[in-house]
XYZ file of C-alpha atoms in Angstrom:
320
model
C 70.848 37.387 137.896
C 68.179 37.375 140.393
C 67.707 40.719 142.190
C 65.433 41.278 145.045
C 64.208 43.743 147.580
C 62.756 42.656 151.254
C 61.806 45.816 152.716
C 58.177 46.968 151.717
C 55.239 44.187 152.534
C 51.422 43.626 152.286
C 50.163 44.592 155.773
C 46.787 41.678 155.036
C 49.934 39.133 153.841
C 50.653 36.400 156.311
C 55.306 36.632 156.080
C 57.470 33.270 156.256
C 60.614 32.058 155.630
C 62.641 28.865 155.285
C 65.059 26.963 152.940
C 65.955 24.586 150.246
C 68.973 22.737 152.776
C 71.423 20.815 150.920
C 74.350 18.833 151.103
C 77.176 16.583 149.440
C 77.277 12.794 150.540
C 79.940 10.730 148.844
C 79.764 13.901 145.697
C 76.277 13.235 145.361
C 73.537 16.401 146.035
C 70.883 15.985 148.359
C 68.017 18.160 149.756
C 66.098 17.866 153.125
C 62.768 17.157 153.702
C 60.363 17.220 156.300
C 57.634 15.063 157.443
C 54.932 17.100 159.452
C 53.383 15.007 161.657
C 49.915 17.403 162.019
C 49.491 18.137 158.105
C 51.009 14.578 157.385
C 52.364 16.230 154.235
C 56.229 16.133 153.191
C 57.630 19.883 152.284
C 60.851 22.611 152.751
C 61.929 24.001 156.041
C 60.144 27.232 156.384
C 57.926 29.497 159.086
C 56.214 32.521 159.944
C 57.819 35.702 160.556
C 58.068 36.703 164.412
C 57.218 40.673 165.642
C 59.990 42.469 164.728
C 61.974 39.917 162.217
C 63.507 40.488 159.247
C 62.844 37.402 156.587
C 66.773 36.167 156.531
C 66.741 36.138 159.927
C 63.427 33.704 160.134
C 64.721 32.097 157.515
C 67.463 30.663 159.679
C 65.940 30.319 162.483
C 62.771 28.296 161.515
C 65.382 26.084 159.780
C 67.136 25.638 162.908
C 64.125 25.369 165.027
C 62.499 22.595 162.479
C 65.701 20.645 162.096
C 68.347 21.356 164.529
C 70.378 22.965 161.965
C 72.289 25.445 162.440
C 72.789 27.250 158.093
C 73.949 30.331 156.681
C 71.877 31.864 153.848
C 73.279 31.321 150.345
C 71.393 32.627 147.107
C 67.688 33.752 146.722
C 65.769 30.506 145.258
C 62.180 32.292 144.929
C 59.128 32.704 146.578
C 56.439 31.376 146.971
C 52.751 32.738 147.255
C 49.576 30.614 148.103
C 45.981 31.916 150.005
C 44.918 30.571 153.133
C 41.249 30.715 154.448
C 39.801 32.994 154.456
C 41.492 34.617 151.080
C 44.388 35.694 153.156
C 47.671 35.374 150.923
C 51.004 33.613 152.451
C 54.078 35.003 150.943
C 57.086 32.228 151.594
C 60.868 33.688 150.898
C 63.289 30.756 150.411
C 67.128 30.498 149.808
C 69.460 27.856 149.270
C 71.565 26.801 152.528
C 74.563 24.630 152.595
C 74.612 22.413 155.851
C 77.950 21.563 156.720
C 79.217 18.108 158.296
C 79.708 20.123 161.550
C 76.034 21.686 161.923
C 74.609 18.032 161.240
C 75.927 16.427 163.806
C 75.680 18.610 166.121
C 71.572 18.627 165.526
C 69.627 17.584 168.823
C 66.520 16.704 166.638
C 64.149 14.223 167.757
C 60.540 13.203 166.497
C 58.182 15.784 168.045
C 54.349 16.962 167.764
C 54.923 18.955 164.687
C 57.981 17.336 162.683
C 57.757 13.455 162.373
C 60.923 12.709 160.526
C 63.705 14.708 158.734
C 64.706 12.968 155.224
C 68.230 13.568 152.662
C 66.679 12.659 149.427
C 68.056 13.270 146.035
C 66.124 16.105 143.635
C 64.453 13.503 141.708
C 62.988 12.156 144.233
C 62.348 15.036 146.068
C 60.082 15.831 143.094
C 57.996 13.039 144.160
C 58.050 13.049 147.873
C 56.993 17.181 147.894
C 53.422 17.474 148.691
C 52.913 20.999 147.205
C 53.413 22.789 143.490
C 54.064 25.887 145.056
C 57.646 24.152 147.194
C 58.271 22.329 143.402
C 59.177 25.783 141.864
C 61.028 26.810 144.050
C 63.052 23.227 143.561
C 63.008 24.255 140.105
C 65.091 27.269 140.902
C 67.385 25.537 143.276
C 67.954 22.853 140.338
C 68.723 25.751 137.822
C 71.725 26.791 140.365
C 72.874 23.327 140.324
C 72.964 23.168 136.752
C 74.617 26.622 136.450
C 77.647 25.017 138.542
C 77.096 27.884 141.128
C 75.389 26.173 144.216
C 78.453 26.864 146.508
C 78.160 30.667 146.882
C 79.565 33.665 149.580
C 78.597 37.268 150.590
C 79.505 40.570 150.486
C 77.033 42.875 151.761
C 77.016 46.674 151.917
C 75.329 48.350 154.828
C 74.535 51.738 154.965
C 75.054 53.029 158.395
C 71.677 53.658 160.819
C 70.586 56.721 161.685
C 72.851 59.554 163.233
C 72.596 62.786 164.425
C 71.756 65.562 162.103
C 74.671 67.594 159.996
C 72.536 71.049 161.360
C 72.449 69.350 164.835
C 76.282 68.789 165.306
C 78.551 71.296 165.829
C 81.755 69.178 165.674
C 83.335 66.985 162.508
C 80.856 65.567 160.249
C 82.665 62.208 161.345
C 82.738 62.550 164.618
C 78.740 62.575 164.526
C 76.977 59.235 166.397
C 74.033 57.466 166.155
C 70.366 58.617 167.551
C 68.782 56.422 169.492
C 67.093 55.006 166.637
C 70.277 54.556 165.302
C 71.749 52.391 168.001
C 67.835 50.401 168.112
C 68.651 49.738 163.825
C 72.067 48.816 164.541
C 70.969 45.864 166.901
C 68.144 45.086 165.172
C 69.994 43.818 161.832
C 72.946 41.862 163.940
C 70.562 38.604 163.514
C 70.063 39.336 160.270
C 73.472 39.456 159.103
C 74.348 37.072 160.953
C 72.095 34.603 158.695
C 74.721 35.046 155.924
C 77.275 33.955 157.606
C 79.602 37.722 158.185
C 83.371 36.581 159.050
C 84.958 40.028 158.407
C 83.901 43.478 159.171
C 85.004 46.656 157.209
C 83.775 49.903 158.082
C 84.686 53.346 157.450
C 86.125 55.131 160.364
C 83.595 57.702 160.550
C 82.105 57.413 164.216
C 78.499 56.557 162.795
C 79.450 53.390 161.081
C 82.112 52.060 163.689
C 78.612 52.382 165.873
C 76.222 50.948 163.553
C 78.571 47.529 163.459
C 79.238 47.665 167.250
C 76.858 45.120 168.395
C 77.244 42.649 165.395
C 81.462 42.458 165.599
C 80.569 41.965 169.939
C 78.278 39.126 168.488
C 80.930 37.345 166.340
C 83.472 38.290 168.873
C 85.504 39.788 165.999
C 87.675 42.791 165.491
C 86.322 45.315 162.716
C 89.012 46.726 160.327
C 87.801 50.372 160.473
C 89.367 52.106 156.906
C 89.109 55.667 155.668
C 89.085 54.455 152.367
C 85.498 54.026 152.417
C 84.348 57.069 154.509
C 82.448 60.208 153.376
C 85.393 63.031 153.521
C 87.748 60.801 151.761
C 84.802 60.547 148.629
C 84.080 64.302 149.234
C 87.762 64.970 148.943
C 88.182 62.446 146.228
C 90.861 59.983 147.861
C 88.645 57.461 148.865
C 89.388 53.751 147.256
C 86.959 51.780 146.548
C 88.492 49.521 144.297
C 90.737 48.193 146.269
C 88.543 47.865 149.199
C 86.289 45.577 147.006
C 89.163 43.985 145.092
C 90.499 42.218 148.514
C 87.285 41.387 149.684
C 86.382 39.239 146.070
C 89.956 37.813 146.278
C 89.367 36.262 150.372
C 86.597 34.257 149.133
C 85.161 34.576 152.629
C 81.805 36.057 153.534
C 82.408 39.951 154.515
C 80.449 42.963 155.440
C 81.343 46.608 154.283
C 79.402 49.716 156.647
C 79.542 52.938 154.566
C 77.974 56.246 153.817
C 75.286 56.742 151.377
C 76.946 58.780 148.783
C 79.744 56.442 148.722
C 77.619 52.744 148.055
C 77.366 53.486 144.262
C 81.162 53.163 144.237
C 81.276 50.245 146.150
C 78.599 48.462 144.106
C 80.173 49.449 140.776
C 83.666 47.978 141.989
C 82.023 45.242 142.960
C 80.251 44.795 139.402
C 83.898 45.395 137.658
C 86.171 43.038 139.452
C 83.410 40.267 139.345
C 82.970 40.841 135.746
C 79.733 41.533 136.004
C 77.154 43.607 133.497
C 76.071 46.854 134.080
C 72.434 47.829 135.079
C 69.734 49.635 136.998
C 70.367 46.619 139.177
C 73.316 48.383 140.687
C 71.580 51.952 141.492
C 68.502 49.628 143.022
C 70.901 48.072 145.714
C 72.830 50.994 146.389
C 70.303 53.846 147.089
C 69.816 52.253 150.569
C 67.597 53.457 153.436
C 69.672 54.165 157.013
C 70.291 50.944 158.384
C 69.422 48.917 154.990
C 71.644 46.251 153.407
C 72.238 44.323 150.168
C 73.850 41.380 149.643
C 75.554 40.111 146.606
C 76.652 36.467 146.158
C 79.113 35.205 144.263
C 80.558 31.537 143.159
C 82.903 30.079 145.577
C 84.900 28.634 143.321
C 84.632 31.374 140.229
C 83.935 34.817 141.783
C 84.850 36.283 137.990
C 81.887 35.035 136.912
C 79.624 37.520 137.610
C 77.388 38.350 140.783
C 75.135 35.361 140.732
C 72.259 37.291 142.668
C 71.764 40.503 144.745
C 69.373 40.935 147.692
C 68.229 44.473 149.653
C 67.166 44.446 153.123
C 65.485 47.240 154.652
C 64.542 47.826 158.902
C 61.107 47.764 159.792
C 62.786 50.610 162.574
């Protein structure tokens, strides 16, 4: 399993992001390339990280910008670290993105100043097109999730709420307690960023801090939240809350999904998650569930076999 955190970075690191984009033509796999026209080299979809990004989201939308493709983020592939001059280190972050038949054609790309051509080529020769080691590893790790049979992945991410009002600072219910203003600035900072793995249905606990922190993503995807008490904070502290079956339906859709909760509650949700996928227990779990306000982690699982285990987990953490 891979497991990775995006939160804390190297101030003197230069930050990008991009993808290994694949796709099936007539059952066979193959990758895209691109041909820069000012480097003249051949490599992966990738860029820098704009002020105030988080890496998924970059991820996305340097693809999108390089290409005309419009992905969702599958699974982690690696990352990639190289210096530029003058000794200044580039750290790359890379995951594996399905484009569908849909996104492709609806790509406005033409031959411009920095990409000269866009190219479907299978892994071999992708192998010998790629201009750099460094993009070759990461290949190696898309390859290994080929050969694993679990390419074809979807999310479920857990999202701790942003930041609300103090306990000592509200004199009504503990759920009846909203966001700070820094709460409401985290909760429309990480809409792009979920929206990279491709959330089609939000769950949230009822308390009044998590309907708010999912507010501005469900008005992005124009979608209704299913708000539950079965996740919130009194139902834990009073020990009816359900986790399992919260988790169980989710694994069962198939379908990429988003679940807003409270802190003390996220172990639950990330053990249930661990059980019903059949997955093995570890320090793993209490890494991606001790989340900062506003922080996210997102497990994938197989498509077609989401019994087999949680095939990678990924934390994301506000720069706000």
């Amino acid at each position: 399993m891979i497991t990775t955190a995006l939160g804390m970075r190297d101030d003197k690191a230069v930050y990008a992001a991009g993808a290994v984009v694949w796709r099936l033509v007539e059952g066979k796999l193959r990758v895209l390339l691109i041909h820069r026209t000012k480097y003249r080299d051949v490599t992966l979809p990738k860029g820098k990280v704009d002020p105030g990004e988080m890496l998924a989201q970059t991820a996305v939308r340097e693809v999108h910008e390089e290409t005309g493709i419009r992905v969702f983020l599958g699974v982690p592939v690696g990352v990639s670290r190289y210096f530029m001059r003058p000794k200044r280190q580039k750290v790359v972050h890379y995951w594996a993105a399905e484009a569908t038949d849909e996104a492709i054609r609806s790509s406005t790309f033409v031959p411009n100043s920095e990409i000269a051509a866009l190219e479907w080529v299978s892994l071999k020769k992708a192998r010998k097109c790629l201009s750099y080691p460094v993009d070759l590893e990461i290949l190696d790790e898309f390859e290994r999730l080929v050969d694993d049979g679990v390419l074809r992945t979807f999310p479920i991410i857990v999202l701790r709420h942003a930041k609300a009002i103090g306990r000592s600072d509200w004199e009504m219910s503990d759920a009846s307690r909203p966001l700070t203003e820094r709460g409401k600035k985290q909760a429309a900072a990480i809409v792009a960023p979920l929206r990279a793995f491709g959330v089609r249905k939000i769950i949230t606990s009822d308390a009044v801090r998590c309907v708010e922190t999912i507010t501005p993503l469900a008005k992005a995807l124009d979608r209704k939240p299913v708000e539950t008490g079965r996740i919130s904070q009194d139902a834990w502290e009073e020990g009816r809350s359900d986790a399992r079956a919260v988790i169980g339906k989710r694994v069962r859709s198939g379908k990429p999904a988003l679940l807003c909760s409270h802190g003390p509650v996220l172990p639950d949700l990330l053990t249930e998650l661990a059980l019903a996928t059949g997955t093995m227990h570890g320090s793993y779990l209490g890494s991606a569930s001790a989340l900062e306000v506003a922080a996210f982690s997102v497990a994938h699982l197989s498509a077609t076999n989401p019994g087999s285990g949680i095939i990678s987990i990924e934390t994301h953490v506000p720069k706000l």
